[in-house]
mmCIF file of C-alpha atoms in Angstrom:
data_model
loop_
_atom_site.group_PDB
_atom_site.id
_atom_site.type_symbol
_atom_site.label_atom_id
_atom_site.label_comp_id
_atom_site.label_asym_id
_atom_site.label_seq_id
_atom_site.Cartn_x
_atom_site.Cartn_y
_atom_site.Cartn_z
ATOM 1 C CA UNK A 1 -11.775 -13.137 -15.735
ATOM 2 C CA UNK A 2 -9.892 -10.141 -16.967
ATOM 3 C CA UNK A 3 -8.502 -8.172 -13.970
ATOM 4 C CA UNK A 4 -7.303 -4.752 -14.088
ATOM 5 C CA UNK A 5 -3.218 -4.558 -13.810
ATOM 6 C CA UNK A 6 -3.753 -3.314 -10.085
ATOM 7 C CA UNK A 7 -5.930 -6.311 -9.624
ATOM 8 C CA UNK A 8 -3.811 -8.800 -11.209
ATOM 9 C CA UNK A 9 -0.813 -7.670 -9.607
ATOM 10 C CA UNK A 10 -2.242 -7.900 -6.181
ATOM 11 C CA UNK A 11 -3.677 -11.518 -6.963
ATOM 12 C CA UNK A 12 -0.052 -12.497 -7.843
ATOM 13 C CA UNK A 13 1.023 -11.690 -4.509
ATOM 14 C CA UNK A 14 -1.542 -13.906 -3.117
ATOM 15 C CA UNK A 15 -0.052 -17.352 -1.987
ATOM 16 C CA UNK A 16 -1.447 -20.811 -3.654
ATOM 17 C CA UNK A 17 -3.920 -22.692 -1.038
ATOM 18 C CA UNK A 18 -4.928 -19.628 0.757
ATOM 19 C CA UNK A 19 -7.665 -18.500 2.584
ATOM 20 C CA UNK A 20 -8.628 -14.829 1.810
ATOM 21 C CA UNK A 21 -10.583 -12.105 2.944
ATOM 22 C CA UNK A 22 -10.368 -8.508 0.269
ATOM 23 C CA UNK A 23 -11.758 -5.934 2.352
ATOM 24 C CA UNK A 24 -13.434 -3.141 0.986
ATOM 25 C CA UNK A 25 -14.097 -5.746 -2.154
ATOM 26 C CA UNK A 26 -16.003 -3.434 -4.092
ATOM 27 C CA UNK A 27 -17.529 -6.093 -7.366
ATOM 28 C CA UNK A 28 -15.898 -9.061 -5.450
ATOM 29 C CA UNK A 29 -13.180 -9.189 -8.642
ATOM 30 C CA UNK A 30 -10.570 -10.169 -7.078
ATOM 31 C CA UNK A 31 -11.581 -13.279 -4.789
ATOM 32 C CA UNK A 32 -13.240 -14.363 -7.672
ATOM 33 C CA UNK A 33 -10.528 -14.317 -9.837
ATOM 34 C CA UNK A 34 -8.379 -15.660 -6.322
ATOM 35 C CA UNK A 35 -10.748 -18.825 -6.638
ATOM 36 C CA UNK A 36 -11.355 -19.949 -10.497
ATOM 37 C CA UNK A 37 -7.424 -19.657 -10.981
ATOM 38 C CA UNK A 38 -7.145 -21.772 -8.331
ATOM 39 C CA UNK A 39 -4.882 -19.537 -5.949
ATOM 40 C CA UNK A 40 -7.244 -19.879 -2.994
ATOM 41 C CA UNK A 41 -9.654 -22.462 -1.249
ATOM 42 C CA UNK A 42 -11.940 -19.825 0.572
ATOM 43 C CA UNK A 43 -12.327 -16.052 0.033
ATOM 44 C CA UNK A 44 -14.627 -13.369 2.010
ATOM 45 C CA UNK A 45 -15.599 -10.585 0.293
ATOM 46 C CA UNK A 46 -16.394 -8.043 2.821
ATOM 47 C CA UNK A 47 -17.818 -4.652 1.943
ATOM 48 C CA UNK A 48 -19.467 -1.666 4.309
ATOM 49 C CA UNK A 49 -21.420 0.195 1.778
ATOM 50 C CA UNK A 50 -24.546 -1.651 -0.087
ATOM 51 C CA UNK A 51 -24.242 -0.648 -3.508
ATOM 52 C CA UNK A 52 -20.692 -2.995 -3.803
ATOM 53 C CA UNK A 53 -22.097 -5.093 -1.724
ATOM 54 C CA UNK A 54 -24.781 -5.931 -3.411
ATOM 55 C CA UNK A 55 -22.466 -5.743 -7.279
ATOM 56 C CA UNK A 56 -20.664 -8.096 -5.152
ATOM 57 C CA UNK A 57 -23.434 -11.017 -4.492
ATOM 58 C CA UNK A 58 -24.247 -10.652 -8.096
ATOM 59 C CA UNK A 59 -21.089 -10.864 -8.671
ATOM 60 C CA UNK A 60 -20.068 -14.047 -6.979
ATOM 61 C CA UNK A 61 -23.578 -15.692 -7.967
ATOM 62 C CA UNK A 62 -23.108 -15.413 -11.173
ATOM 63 C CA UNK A 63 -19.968 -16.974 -11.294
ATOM 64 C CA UNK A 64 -21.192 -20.000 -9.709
ATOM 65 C CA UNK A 65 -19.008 -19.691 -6.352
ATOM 66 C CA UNK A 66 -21.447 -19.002 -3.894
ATOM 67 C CA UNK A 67 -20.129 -21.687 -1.673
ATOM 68 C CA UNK A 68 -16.489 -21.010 -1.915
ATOM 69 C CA UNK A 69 -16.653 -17.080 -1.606
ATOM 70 C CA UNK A 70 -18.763 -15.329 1.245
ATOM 71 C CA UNK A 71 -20.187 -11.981 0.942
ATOM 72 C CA UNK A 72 -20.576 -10.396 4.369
ATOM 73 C CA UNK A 73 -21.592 -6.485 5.017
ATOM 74 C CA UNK A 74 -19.659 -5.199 7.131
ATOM 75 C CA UNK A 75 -17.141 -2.399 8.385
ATOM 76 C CA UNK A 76 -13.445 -3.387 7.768
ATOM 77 C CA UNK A 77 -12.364 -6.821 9.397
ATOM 78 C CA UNK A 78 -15.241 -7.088 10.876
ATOM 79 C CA UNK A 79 -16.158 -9.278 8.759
ATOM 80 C CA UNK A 80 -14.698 -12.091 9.704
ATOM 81 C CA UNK A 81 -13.750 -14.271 12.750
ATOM 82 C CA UNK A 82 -10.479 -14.480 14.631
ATOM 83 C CA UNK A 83 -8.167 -17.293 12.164
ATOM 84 C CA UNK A 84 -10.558 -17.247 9.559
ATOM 85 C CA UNK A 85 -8.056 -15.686 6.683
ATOM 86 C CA UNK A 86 -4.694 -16.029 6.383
ATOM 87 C CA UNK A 87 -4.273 -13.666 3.951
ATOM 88 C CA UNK A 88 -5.910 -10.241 3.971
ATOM 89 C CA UNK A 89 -6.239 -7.653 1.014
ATOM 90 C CA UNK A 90 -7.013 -3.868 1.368
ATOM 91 C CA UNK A 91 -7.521 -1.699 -1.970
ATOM 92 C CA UNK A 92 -8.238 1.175 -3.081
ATOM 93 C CA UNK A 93 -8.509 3.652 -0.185
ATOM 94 C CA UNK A 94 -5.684 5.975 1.670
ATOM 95 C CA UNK A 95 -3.050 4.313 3.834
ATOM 96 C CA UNK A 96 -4.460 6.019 6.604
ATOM 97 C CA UNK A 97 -7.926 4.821 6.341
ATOM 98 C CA UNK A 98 -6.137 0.702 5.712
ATOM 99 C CA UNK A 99 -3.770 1.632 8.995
ATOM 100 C CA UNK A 100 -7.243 2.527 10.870
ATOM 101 C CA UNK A 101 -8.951 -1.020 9.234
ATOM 102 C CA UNK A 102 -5.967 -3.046 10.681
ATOM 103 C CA UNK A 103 -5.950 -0.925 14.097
ATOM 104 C CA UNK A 104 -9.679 -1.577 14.879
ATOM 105 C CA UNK A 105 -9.773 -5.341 13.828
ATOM 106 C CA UNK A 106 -6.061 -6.092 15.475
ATOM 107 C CA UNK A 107 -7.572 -9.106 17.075
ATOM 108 C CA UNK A 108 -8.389 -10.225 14.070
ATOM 109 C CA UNK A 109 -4.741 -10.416 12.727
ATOM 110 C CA UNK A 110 -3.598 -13.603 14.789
ATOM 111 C CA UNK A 111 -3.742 -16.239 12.515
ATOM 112 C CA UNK A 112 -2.693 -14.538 9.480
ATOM 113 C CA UNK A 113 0.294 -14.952 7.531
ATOM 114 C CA UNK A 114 0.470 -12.031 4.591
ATOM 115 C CA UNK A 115 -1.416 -8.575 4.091
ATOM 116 C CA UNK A 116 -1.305 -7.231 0.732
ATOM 117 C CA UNK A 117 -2.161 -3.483 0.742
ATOM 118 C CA UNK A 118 -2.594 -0.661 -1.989
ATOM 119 C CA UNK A 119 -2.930 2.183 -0.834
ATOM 120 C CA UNK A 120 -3.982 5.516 -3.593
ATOM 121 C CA UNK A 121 -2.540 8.374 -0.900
ATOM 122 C CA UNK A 122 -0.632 7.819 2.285
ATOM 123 C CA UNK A 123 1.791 5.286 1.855
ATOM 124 C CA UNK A 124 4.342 6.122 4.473
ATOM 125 C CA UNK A 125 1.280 6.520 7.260
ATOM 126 C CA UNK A 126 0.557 2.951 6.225
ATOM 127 C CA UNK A 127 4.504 1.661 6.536
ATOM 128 C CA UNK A 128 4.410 3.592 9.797
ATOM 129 C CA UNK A 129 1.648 1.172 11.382
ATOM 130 C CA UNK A 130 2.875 -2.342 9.855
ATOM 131 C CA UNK A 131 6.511 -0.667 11.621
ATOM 132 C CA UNK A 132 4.529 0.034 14.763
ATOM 133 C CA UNK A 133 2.664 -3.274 15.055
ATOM 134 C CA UNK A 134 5.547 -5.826 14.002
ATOM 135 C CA UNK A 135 4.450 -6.094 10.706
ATOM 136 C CA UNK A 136 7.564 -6.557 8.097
ATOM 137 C CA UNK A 137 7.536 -5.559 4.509
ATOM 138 C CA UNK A 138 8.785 -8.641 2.274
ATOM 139 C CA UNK A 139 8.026 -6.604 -0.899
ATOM 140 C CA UNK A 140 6.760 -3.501 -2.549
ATOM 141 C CA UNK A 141 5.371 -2.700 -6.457
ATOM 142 C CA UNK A 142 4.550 0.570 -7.814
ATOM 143 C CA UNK A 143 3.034 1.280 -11.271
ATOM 144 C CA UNK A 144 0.615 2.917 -13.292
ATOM 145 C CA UNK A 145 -2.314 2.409 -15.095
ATOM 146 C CA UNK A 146 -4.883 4.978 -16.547
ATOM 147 C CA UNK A 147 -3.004 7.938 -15.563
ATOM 148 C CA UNK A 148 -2.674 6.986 -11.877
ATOM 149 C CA UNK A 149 0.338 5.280 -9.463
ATOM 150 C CA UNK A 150 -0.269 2.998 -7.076
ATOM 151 C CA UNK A 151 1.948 1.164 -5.084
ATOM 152 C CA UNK A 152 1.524 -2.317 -3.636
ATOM 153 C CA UNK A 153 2.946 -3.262 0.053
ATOM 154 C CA UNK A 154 3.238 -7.161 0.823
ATOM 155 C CA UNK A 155 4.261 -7.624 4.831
ATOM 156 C CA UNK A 156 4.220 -10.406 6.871
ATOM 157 C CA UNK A 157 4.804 -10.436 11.065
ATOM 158 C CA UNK A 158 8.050 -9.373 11.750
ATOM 159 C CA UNK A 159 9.822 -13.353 12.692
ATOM 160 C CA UNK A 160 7.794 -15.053 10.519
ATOM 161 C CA UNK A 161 10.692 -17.410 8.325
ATOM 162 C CA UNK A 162 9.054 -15.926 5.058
ATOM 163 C CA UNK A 163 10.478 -12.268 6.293
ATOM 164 C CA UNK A 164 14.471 -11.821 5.129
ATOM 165 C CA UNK A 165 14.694 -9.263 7.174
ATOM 166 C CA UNK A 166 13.637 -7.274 10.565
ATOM 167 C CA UNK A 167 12.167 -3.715 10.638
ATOM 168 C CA UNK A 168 15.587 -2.707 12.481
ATOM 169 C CA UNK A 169 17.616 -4.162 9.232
ATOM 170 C CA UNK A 170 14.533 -2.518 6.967
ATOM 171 C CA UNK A 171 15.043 1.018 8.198
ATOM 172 C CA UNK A 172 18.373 0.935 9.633
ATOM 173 C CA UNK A 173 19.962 4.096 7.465
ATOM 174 C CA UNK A 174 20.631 3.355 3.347
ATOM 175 C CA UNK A 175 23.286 4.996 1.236
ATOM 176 C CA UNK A 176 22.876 5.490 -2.132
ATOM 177 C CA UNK A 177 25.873 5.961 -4.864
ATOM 178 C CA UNK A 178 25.886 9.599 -4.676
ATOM 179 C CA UNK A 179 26.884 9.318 -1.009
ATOM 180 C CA UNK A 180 23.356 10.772 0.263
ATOM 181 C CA UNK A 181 22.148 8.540 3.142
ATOM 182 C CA UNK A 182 18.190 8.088 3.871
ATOM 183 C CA UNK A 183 17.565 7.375 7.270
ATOM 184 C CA UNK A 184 14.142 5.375 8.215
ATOM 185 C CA UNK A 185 12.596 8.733 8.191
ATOM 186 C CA UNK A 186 12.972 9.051 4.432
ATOM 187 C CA UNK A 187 12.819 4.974 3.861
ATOM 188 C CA UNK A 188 8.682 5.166 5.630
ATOM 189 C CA UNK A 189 8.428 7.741 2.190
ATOM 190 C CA UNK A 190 10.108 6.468 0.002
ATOM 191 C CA UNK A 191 9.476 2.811 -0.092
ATOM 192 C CA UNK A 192 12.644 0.653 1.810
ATOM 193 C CA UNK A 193 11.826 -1.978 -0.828
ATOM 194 C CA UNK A 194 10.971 0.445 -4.039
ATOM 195 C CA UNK A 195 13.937 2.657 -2.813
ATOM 196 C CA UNK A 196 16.063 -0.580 -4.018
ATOM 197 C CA UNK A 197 14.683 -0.600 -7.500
ATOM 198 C CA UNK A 198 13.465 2.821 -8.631
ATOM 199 C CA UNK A 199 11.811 2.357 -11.995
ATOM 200 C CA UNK A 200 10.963 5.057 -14.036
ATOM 201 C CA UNK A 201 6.963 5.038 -12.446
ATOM 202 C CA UNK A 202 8.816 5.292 -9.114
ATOM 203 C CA UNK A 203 10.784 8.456 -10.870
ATOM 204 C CA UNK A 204 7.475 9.731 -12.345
ATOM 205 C CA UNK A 205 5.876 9.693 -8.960
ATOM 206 C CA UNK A 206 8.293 11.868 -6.934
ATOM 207 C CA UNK A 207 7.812 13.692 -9.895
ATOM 208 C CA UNK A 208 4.547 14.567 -9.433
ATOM 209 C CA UNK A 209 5.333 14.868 -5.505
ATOM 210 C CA UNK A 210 7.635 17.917 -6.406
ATOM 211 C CA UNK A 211 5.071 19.469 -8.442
ATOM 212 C CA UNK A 212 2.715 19.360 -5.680
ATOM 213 C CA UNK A 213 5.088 21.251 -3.022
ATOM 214 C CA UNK A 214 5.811 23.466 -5.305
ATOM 215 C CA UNK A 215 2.131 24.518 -5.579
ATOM 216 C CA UNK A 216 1.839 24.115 -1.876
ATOM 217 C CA UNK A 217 4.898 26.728 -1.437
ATOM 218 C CA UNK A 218 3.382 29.424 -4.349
ATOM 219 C CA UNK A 219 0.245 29.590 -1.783
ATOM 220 C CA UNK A 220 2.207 29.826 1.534
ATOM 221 C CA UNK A 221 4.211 32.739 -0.532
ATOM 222 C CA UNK A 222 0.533 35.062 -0.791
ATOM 223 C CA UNK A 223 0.435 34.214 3.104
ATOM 224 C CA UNK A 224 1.464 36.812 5.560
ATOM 225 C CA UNK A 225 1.416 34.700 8.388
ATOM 226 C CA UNK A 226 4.765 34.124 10.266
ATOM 227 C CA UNK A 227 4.637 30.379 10.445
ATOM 228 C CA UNK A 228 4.084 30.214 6.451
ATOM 229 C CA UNK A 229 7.882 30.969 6.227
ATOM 230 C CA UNK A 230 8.850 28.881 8.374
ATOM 231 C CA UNK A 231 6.694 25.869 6.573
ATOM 232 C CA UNK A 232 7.844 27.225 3.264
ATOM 233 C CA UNK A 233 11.654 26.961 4.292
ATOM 234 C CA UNK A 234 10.844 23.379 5.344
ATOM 235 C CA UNK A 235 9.377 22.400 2.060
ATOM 236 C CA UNK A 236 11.945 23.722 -0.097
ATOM 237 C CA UNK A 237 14.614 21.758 2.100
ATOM 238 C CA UNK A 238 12.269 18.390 1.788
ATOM 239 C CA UNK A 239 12.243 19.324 -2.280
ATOM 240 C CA UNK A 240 16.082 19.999 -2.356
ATOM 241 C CA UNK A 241 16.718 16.232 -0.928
ATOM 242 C CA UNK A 242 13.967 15.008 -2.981
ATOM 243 C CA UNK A 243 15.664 16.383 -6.019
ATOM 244 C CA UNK A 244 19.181 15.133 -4.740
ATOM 245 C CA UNK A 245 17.900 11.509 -4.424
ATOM 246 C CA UNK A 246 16.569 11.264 -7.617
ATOM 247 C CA UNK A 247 19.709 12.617 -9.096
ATOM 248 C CA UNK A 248 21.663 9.518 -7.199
ATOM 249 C CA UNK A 249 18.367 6.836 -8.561
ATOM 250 C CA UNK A 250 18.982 4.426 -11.609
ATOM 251 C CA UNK A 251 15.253 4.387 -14.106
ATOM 252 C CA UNK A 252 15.105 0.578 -13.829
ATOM 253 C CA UNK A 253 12.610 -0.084 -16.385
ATOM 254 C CA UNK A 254 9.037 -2.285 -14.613
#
């Protein structure tokens, strides 16, 4: 099966032998592709919404795997019983939507071992719940396809012997050659893991980010009311340290 390079980048972060539930599976793609390459022994596909749902039944039907991949309606982890996954996957929707999916269906985490999120907006509302909740980032991708960045976030509970690190090592403050120091306010933005290895998508992103403060401060200029100054002086300070940072980051190429 030919997988998009969000897809495929998200099934490589899946471990060999698991047991997988893709929330919000849309066409089922990628727990199909999870079981004919042999990367997992049981997948749900869960979906809310019946259109997907139902692209998803046709989906997994007509690739034969009706008895190793489940199709269940449902909203968010819902889906499926308490130690039933030990992997989840979340795609495709803002991190605060995802951080809302885990925080309803936190019973439902016990048991497993990885969650492999991409979010489109809101990544550092996303960091801030796996921070909150003992969840430890092992790893984080960004890249583009079609005109769009996405970024991938891989944690695992915070303790768990696959984590190198601890959320207080993780965010404890980072200095970069050009002496500018990020503290875990800046880390939850930027990525503590993509911070480490800014490739030129990373680059093209806060990019992008700039561009959209800077329309954000033209409107709050044609406002006369006394707190758009004060949220326009904050804005250019955030863009001025924006700016700074990338002048300190390397364009690794991804």
């Amino acid at each position: 099966m030919k997988l998009s390079n969000r897809l495929q980048l998200l099934l490589t972060q899946i471990p060999a032998g698991s047991r997988l539930a893709d929330i919000g599976s849309d066409h089922a793609l990628l727990p199909t592709a999870a079981i004919e390459s042999g990367k997992c022994v049981f997948a749900v596909a869960g979906e809310v919404n019946p259109g997907p749902y139902q692209a998803a039944e046709k989906q997994v039907r007509e690739a034969g795997l009706t008895d190793r991949i489940s199709v269940r309606r449902g909203d968010g982890l819902e889906v499926i019983g308490p130690g039933e996954a030990d992997v989840i996957t979340i795609a495709g929707m803002g991190g605060g939507l995802i951080a809302s999916i885990l925080d309803r269906g936190k019973d439902k985490l016990h048991g497993v071992s990885r969650l492999v999120l991409q979010p489109n907006v809101g990544e550092d509302t996303l960091r801030q719940w796996l921070l909150r909740h003992d969840w430890v980032l092992i790893d984080e991708h960004i890249l583009e396809e079609d005109g769009k960045i996405y970024e991938v976030l891989i944690a695992v509970p915070e303790g768990q012997t696959e984590a190198p690190a601890t959320n207080e090592i993780l965010y404890q403050d980072y200095m970069l050659d050009g002496g500018i120091v990020l503290s875990a306010k800046w880390l939850l933005r930027f990525g503590p893991c993509l911070i480490k290895r800014p490739t030129s998508v990373f680059h093209d992103k806060w990019r992008s980010e700039l561009d959209k403060m800077g329309t954000i401060l033209r409107s709050l200029a044609k406002s006369e009311l006394a707190s758009s100054e004060e949220k326009a002086e904050e804005i250019k300070n955030e863009m001025k340290f924006i700016e700074e940072v990338l002048a300190c980051l390397p364009k690794v190429k991804p």
